[in-house]
Coordinates of C-alpha atoms in Angstrom, one line a residue:
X4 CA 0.0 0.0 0.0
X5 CA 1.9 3.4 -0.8
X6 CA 2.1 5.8 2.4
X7 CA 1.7 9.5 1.7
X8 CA 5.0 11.2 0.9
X9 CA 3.9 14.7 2.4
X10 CA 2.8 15.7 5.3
X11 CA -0.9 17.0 5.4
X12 CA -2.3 20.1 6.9
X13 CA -3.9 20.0 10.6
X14 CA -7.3 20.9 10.5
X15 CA -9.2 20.9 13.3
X16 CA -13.2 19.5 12.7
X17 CA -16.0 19.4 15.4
X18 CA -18.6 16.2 16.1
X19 CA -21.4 17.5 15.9
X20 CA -22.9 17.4 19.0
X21 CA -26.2 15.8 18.3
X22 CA -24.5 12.8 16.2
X23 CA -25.4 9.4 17.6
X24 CA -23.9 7.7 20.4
X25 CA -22.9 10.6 22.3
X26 CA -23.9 10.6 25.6
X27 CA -26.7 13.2 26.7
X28 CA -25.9 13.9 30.5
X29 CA -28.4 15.8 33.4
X30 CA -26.4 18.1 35.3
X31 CA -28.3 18.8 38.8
X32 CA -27.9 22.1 40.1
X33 CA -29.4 23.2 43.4
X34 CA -31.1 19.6 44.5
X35 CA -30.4 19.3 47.3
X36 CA -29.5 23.3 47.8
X37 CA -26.7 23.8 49.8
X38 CA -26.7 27.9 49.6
X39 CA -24.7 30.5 48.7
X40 CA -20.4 30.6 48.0
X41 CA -19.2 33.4 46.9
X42 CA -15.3 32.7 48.2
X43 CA -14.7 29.0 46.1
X44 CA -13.7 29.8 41.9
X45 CA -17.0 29.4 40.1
X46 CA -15.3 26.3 38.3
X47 CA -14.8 24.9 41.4
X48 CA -18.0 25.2 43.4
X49 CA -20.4 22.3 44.1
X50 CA -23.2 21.9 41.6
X51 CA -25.7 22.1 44.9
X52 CA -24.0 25.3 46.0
X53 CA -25.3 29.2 44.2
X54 CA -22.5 31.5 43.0
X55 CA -25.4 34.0 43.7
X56 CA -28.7 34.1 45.3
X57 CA -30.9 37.0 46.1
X58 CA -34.2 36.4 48.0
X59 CA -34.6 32.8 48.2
X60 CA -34.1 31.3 51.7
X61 CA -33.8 27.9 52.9
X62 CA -36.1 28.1 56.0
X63 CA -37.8 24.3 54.6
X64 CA -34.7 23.2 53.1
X65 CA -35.2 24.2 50.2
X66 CA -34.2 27.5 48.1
X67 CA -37.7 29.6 48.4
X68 CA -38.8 33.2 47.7
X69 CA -38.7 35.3 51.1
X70 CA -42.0 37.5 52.2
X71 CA -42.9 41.0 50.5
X72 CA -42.4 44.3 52.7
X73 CA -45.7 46.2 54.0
X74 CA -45.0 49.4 56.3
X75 CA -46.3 49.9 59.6
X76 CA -48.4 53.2 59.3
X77 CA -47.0 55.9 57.6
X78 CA -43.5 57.6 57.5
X79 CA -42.2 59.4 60.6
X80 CA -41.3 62.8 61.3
X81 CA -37.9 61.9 62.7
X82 CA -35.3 59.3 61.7
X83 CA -35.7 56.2 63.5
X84 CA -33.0 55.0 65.0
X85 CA -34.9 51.3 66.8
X86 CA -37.6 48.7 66.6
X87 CA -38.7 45.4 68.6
X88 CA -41.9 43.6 70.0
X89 CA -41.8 43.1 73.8
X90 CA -43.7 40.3 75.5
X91 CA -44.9 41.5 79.1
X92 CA -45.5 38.7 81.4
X93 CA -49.2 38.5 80.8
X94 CA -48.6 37.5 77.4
X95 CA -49.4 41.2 76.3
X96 CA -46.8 42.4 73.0
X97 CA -46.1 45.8 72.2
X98 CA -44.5 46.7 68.9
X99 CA -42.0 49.7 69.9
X100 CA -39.9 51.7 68.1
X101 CA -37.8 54.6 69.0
X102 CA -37.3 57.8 66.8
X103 CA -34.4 60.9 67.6
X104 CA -37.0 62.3 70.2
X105 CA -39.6 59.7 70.7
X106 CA -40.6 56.7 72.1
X107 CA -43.6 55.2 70.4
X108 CA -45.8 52.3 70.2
X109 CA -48.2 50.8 67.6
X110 CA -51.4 51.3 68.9
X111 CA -53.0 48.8 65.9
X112 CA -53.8 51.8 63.3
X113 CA -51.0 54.3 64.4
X114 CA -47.8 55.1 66.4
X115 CA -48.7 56.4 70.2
X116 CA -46.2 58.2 71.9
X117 CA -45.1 56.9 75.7
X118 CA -45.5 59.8 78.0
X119 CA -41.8 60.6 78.9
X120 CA -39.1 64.0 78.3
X121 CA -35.6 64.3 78.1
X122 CA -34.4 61.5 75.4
X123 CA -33.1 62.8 72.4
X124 CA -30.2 61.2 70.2
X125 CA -28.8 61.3 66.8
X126 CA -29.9 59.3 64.1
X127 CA -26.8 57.1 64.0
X128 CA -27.2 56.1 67.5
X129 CA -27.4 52.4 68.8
X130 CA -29.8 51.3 71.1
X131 CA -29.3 48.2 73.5
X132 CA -32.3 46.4 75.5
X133 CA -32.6 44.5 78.7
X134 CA -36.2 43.3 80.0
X135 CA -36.2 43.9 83.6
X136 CA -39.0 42.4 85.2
X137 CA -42.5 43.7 83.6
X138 CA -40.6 46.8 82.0
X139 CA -38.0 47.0 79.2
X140 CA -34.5 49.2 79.7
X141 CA -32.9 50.7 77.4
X142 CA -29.6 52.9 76.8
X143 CA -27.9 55.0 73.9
X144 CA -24.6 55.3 75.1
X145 CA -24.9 59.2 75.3
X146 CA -27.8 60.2 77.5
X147 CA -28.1 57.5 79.9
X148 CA -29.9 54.1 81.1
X149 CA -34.3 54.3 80.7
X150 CA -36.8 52.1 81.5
X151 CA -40.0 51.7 79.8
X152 CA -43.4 50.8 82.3
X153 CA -45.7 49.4 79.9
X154 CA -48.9 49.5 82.4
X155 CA -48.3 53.2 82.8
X156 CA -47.3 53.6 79.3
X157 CA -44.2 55.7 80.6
X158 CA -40.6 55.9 79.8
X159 CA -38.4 57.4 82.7
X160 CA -34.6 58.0 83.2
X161 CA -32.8 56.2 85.8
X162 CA -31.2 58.9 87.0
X163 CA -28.4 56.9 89.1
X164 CA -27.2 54.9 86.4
X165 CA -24.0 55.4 84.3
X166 CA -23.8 55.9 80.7
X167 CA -23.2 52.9 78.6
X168 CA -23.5 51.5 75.2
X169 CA -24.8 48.4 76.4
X170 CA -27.2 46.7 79.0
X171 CA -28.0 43.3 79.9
X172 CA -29.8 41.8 83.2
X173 CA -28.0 39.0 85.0
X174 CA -28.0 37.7 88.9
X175 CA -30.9 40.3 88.8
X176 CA -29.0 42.6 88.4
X177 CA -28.5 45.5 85.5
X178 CA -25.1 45.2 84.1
X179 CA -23.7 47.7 82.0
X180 CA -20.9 47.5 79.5
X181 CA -18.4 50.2 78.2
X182 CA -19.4 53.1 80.6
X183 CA -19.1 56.4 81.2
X184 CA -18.5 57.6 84.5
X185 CA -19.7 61.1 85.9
X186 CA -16.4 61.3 87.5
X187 CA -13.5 59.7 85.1
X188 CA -15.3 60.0 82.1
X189 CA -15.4 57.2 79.5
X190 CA -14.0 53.4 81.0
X191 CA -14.1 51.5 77.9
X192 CA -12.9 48.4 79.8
X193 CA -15.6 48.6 82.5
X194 CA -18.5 46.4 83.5
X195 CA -20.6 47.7 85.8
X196 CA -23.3 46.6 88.1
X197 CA -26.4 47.4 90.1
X198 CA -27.3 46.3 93.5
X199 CA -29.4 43.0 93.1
X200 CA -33.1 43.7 92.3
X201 CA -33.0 47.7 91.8
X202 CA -31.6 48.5 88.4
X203 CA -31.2 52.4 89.7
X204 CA -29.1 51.8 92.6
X205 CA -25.1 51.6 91.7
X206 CA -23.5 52.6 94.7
X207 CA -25.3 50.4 97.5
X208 CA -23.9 47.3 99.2
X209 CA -23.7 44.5 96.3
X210 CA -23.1 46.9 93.6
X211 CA -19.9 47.3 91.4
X212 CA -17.8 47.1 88.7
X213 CA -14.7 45.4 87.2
X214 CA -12.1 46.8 85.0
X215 CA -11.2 44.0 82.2
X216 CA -7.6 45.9 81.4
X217 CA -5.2 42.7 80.3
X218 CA -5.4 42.9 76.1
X219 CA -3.7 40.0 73.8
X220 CA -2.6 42.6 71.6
X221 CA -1.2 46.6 71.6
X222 CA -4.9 47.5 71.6
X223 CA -7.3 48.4 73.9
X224 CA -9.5 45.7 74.5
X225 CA -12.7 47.6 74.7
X226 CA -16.1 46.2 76.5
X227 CA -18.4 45.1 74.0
X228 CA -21.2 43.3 75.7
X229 CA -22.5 40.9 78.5
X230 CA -24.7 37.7 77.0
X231 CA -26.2 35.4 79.8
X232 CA -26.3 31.8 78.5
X233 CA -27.5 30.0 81.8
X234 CA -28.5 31.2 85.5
X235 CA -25.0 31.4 86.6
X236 CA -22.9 32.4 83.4
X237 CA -22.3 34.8 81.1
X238 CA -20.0 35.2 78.2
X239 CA -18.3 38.6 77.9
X240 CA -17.1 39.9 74.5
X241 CA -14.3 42.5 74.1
X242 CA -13.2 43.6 70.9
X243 CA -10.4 41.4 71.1
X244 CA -11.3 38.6 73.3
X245 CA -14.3 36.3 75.2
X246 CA -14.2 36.1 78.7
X247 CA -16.5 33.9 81.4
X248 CA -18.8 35.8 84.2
X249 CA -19.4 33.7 86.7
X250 CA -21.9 34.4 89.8
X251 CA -19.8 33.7 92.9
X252 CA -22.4 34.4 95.9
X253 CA -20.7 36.4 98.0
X254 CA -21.9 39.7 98.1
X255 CA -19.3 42.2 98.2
X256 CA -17.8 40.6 94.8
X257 CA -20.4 38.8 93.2
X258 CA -18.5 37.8 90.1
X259 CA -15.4 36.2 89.0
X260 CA -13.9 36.7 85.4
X261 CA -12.0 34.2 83.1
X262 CA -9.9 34.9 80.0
X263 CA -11.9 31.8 77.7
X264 CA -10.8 32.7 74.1
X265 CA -8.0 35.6 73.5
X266 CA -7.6 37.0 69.8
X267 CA -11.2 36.9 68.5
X268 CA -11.7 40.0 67.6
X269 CA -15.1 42.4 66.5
X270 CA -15.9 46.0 65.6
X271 CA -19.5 45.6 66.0
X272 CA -21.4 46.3 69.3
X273 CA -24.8 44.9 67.6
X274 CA -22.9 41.9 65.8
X275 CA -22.7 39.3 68.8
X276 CA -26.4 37.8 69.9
X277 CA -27.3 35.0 72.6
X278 CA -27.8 31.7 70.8
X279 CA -29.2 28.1 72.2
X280 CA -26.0 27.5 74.6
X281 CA -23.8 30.1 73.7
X282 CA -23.7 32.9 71.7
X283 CA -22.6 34.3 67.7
X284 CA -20.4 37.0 67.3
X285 CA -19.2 38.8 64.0
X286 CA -15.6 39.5 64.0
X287 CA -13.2 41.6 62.0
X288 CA -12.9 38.2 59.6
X289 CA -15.0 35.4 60.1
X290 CA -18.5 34.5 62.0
X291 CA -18.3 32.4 65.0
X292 CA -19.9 30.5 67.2
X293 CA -18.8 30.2 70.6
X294 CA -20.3 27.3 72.4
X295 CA -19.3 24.5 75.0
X296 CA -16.7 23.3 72.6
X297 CA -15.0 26.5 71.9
X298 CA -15.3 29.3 68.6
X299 CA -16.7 27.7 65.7
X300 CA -16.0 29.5 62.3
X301 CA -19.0 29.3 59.8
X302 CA -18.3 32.3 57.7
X303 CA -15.8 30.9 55.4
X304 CA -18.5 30.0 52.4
X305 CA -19.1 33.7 52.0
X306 CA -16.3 35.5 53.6
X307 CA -14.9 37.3 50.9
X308 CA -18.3 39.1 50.8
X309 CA -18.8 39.8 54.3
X310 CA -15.8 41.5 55.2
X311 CA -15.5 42.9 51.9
X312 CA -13.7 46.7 52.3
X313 CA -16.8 48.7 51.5
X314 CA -18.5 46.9 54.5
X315 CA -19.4 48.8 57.3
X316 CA -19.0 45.9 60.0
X317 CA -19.1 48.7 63.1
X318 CA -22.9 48.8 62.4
X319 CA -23.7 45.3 61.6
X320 CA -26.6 44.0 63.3
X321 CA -27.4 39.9 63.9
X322 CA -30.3 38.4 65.3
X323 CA -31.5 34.4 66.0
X324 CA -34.2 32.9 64.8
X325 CA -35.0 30.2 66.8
X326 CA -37.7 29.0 64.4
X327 CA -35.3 28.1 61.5
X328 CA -32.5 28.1 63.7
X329 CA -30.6 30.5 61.7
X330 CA -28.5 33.6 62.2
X331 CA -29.6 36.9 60.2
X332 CA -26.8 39.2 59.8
X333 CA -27.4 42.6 57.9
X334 CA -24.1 44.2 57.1
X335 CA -24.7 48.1 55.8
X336 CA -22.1 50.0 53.4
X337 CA -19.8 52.8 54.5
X338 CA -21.6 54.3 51.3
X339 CA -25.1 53.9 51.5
X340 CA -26.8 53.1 47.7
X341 CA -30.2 52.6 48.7
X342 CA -29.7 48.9 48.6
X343 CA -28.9 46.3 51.8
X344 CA -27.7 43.4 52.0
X345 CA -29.4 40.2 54.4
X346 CA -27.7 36.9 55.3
X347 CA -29.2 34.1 56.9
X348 CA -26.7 31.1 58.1
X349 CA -28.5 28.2 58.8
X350 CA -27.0 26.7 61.2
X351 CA -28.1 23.0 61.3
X352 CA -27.6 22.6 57.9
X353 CA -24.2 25.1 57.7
X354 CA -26.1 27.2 54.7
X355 CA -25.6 30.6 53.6
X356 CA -28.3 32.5 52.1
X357 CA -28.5 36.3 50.7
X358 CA -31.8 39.2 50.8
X359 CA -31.1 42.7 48.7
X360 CA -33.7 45.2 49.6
X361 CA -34.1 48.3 48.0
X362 CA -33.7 50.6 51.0
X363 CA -30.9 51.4 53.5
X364 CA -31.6 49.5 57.0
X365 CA -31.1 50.8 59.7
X366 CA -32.0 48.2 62.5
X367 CA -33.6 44.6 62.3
X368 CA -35.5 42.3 64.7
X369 CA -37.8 39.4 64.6
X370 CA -41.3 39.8 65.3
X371 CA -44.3 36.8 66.3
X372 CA -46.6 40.0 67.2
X373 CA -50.6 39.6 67.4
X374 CA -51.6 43.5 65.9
X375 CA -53.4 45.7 68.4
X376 CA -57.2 46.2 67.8
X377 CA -58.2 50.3 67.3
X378 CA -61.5 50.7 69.0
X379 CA -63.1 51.5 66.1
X380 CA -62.7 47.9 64.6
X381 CA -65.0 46.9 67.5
X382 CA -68.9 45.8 67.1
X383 CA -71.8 48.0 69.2
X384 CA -71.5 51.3 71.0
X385 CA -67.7 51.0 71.7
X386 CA -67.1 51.5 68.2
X387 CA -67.9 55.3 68.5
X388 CA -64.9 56.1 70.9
X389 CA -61.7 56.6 69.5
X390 CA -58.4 55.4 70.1
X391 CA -57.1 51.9 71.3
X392 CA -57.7 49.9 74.1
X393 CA -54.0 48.9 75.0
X394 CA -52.5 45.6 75.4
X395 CA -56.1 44.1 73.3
X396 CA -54.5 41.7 70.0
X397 CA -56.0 40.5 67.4
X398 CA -56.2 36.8 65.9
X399 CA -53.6 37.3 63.1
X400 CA -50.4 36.6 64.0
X401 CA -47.4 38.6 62.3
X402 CA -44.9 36.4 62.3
X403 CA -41.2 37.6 60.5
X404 CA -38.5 40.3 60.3
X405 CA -39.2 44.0 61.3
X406 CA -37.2 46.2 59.8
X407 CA -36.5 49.9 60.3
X408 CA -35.4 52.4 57.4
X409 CA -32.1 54.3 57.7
X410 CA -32.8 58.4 57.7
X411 CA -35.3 61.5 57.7
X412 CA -39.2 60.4 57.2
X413 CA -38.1 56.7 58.4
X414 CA -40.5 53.5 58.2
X415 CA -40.9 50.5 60.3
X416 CA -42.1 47.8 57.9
X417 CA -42.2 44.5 58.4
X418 CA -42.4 40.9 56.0
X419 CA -45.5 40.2 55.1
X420 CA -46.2 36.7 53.2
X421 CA -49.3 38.0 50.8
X422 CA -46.8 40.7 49.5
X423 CA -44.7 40.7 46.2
X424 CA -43.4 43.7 46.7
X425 CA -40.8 45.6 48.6
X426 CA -40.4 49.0 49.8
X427 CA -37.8 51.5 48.8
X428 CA -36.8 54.1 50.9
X429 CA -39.8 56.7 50.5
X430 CA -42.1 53.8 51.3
X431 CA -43.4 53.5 48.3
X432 CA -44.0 50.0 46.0
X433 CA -40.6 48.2 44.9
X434 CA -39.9 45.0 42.8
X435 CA -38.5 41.9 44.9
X436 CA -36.2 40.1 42.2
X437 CA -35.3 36.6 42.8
X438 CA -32.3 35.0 41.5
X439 CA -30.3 32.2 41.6
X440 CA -27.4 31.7 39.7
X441 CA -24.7 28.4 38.6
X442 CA -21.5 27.8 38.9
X443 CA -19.4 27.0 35.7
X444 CA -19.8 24.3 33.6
X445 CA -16.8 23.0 31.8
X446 CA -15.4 20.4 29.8
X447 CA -13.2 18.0 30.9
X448 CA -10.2 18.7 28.5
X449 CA -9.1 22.0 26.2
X450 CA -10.3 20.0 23.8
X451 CA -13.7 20.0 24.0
X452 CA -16.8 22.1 24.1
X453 CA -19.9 22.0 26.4
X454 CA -23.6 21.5 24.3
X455 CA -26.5 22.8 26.0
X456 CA -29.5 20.8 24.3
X457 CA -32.0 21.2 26.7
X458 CA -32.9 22.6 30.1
X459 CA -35.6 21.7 32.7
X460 CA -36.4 22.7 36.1
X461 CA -38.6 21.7 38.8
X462 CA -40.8 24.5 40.8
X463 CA -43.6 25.6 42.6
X464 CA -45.5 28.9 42.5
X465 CA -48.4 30.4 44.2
X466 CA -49.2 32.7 40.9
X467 CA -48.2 32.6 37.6
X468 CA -44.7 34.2 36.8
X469 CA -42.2 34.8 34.2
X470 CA -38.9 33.4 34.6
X471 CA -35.6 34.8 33.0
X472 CA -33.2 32.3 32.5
X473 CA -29.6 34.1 30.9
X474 CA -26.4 32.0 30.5
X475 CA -22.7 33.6 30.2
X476 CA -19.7 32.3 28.6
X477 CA -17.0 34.2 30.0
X478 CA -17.1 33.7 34.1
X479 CA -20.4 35.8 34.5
X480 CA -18.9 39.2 33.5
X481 CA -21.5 39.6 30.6
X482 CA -25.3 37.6 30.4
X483 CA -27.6 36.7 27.4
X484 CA -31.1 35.9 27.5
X485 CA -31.1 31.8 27.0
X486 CA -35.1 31.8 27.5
X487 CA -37.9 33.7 28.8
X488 CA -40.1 31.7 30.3
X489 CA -44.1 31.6 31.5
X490 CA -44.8 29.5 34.2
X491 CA -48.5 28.7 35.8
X492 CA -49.1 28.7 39.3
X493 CA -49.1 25.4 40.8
X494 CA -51.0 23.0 43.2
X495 CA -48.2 20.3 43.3
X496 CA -44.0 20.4 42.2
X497 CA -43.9 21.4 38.9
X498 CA -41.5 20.8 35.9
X499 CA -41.1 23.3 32.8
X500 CA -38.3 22.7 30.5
X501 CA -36.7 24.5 27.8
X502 CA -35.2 22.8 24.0
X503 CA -32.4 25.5 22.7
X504 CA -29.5 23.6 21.9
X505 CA -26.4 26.0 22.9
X506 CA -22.2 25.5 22.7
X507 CA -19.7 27.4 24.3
X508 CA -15.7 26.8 25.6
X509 CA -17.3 27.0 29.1
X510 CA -21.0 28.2 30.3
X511 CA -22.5 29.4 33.9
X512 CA -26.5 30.3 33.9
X513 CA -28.8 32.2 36.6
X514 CA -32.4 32.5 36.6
X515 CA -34.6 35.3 38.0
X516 CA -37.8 36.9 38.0
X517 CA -39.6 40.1 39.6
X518 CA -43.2 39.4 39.8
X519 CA -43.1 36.3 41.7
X520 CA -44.7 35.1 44.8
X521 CA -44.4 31.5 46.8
X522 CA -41.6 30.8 44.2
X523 CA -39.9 27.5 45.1
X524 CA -36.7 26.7 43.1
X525 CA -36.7 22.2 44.2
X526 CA -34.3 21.8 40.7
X527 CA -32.4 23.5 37.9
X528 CA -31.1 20.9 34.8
X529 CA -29.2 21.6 31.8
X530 CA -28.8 18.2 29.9
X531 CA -25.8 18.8 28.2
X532 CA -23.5 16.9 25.8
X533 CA -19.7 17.3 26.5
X534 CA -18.6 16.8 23.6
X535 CA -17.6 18.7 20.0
X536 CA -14.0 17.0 20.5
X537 CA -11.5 18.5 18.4
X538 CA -10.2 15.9 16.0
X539 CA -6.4 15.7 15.2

């Protein structure tokens, strides 16, 4: 047989990628979801894990829309600076919120004032909370320690307290951390406390305080915060360290301090919250949890977002939900752009999920409030009076995150589950988007492609929607749309798919949507061919 005496050209040529005998291959995004990474490469994060997810929560396990925002009343005068419900012992609630000059509750149809004078702060001010028996304290760490009596409807100052930026109640006692003194001025090391059962008396037998001064580093070690976690301990946080507080009995020095974790440190007095046997604190780098075994780092999935330098961690505020057992962490900007950011780590599961809304928060809380009922609502004669009848709830149950608006002509809204809508910063109407979004998908060699040929998904939605599913081919830096899809609303798990064959080096989609509501997310599928192998 004669052999070629020349050598021939290389040209490359491409299978097509629907020939026969190529194998067609699901690739399962999201199912189960396992949340959000933003720190891993997007060719190297798990198909279950998101590269980016906005507004879809894990609180059943799997990735679902979050509640609508609804405001409470109308906007207020003054900036307001708080918000939280309060549970007297009779089972009563109060929605509160405090403004630059006010303190106010919801009275069902509007915001009541407690009778009170003399508190006045700036809108940047943080406020810390301690229930004391039937009434609620409260400090600003500039013009003193209050208490609110909810029978009375009052709020009074305690005259004999320090200043202090925050205040906790332990050993029935008030204890108060990083105070200032009338004589020394500020003691930024100092925890102070109150002789037992009388929160106004700091100078009587049983009273004291305790300078924590030893620091791990050339720092001041400054007093964040006192968190009880049983009848006999507390944990204290510093901004460099976690100590133990110990009830000792004797009376003349009631506590005993331990150094239990040096070089943890944190820049945010509203960033460390009492959890089920311990407590979670947001440092300068990670997010711990500090329980029986010691600090537990859980913020590495999304770390490089968290402490990203346009964060402003000094105001980050975290709360527990002891529902979904999960941590919700808002972390503002130094700039504010009318936009927030919302995580919720899921601690069972050790899931990371992400909430943009379209206003600048200033505070957050969770809420299980029954609404008060305005006289008016009320059937027979009663109904002509006007006013409330305090402490008398309703049947529906609000059940969610209350948040309050940063700035002048501030709102206290609140999720609300029959909502698709947000709230921007005016209080008026907002879109919610959803959107969850893929890592890469890539061949296994340079020498081949990756063939999209079709794409399903499986969902659930309480109306019909239109979902916008985009892919990229160069690392999510530019989208096109892949398909624009119209869904039904759904009874029952539902799967839509999509037929648009599709080749590219590499390929990452997302899908989103803003006029969704009870959107589930159970499944996301691209069956894809990797193959168009270059041929030598």
């Amino acid at each position: 047989m004669p052999t070629p005496t020349t050598i021939r050209p290389w040209r490359p040529i491409y299978r097509n990628p629907a020939a026969p005998g190529q194998l067609v291959q699901p690739k399962e995004f999201f199912n189960p979801p396992s949340g959000l990474n933003t720190t891993a490469p997007i060719s190297r994060v798990d198909p279950s894990e998101a590269t980016s997810l906005h507004n879809l929560r894990m609180d059943g396990g799997w990735l679902t829309q979050r509640p609508g925002i609804t405001p409470y009343g109308s906007t207020s005068s003054d900036a307001i600076v708080h918000a939280l419900v309060f549970t007297s012992a009779d089972g009563t609630e109060w929605l509160c919120r405090w403004t630059t000059t006010k303190v106010q509750y919801w009275s069902g149809t509007v915001w009541s004032n407690f009778t009170g004078s003399g508190f006045t702060v700036t809108e940047d001010a943080i406020i810390s909370t301690a229930v004391w028996g039937d009434k609620l304290m409260f400090t600003d760490n500039t013009s003193g320690l209050w208490q609110i009596d909810f029978v009375a409807s009052t709020y009074t100052h305690l005259t004999n307290a320090p200043i202090c930026r925050q205040v906790s109640m332990f050993d029935r006692r008030a204890v108060l951390s990083y105070v200032s003194e009338t004589v020394g001025g500020l003691q930024a090391t100092r925890i102070r406390w109150s002789v037992k059962d009388d929160n106004n008396d700091y100078s009587g037998l049983g009273s004291g305080y305790e300078d924590l001064v030893s620091s791990s580093a050339s720092i001041v070690d400054s007093q964040i915060g006192v968190y009880p976690i049983n009848d006999i301990d507390a944990l204290v946080v510093r901004g460099g360290s976690i100590w133990k507080m110990s009830i000792t009995g004797y009376y003349d020095a009631p506590f005993s301090f331990l150094l239990l974790f040096p070089n943890i440190r944190t820049d945010a007095p509203q960033g460390t919250i009492a959890i089920p046997g311990g407590i979670a604190v947001l440092g300068r780098d990670d997010v711990f949890l500090v329980m029986g075994g010691g600090p537990q780092s859980v913020g590495a999935k999304i770390r490089t977002t968290l402490f990203d330098p346009s964060n402003d961690l000094a105001n980050a505020v975290m709360q527990w939900d002891d529902l979904y057992k999960r941590l919700i962490l808002y972390v503002p900007k130094l700039v504010k752009d009318g936009y927030s950011n919302v995580y919720h780590y899921y601690v069972n599961d050790g899931k990371w999920t992400q909430d943009i809304y379209h206003f600048n928060i200033k505070y957050l809380s969770l809420i299980s409030y029954a609404s008060g009922t305005a006289i008016g609502d009320l059937v027979g004669m009663i109904s002509d009076l006007t006013g409330t009848i305090i402490g008398l709830t309703s049947a529906a149950i609000n059940r969610g995150l209350l948040y309050t608006t940063l700035g002048a002509n501030g709102i206290v809204c609140k999720e609300d589950i029959n909502s698709t809508t947000d709230l921007d910063g005016t209080g008026a109407q907002a879109v919610m988007p959803i959107l969850a979004q893929t890592g890469m998908i890539f061949p296994a060699t340079i020498f081949e492609k990756v063939s999209i040929i079709e794409l399903r998904f499986e969902y659930e939605a309480a109306k019909d929607t239109t979902l916008l599913i985009e892919y990229s081919a160069d690392g999510g830096n530019t989208w096109t749309t892949y398909s624009t899809v119209a869904l039904l609303a759904t009874t029952k798990p539902t799967v839509a798919k999509v037929t648009t064959s599709l080749e590219r080096d590499s390929i990452m989609f997302r899908c989103s949507s803003t006029d969704t509501l009870g959107f589930s997310l159970n499944s996301f599928v691209p069956w894809i061919q990797l193959g168009a192998e270059v041929l030598i």
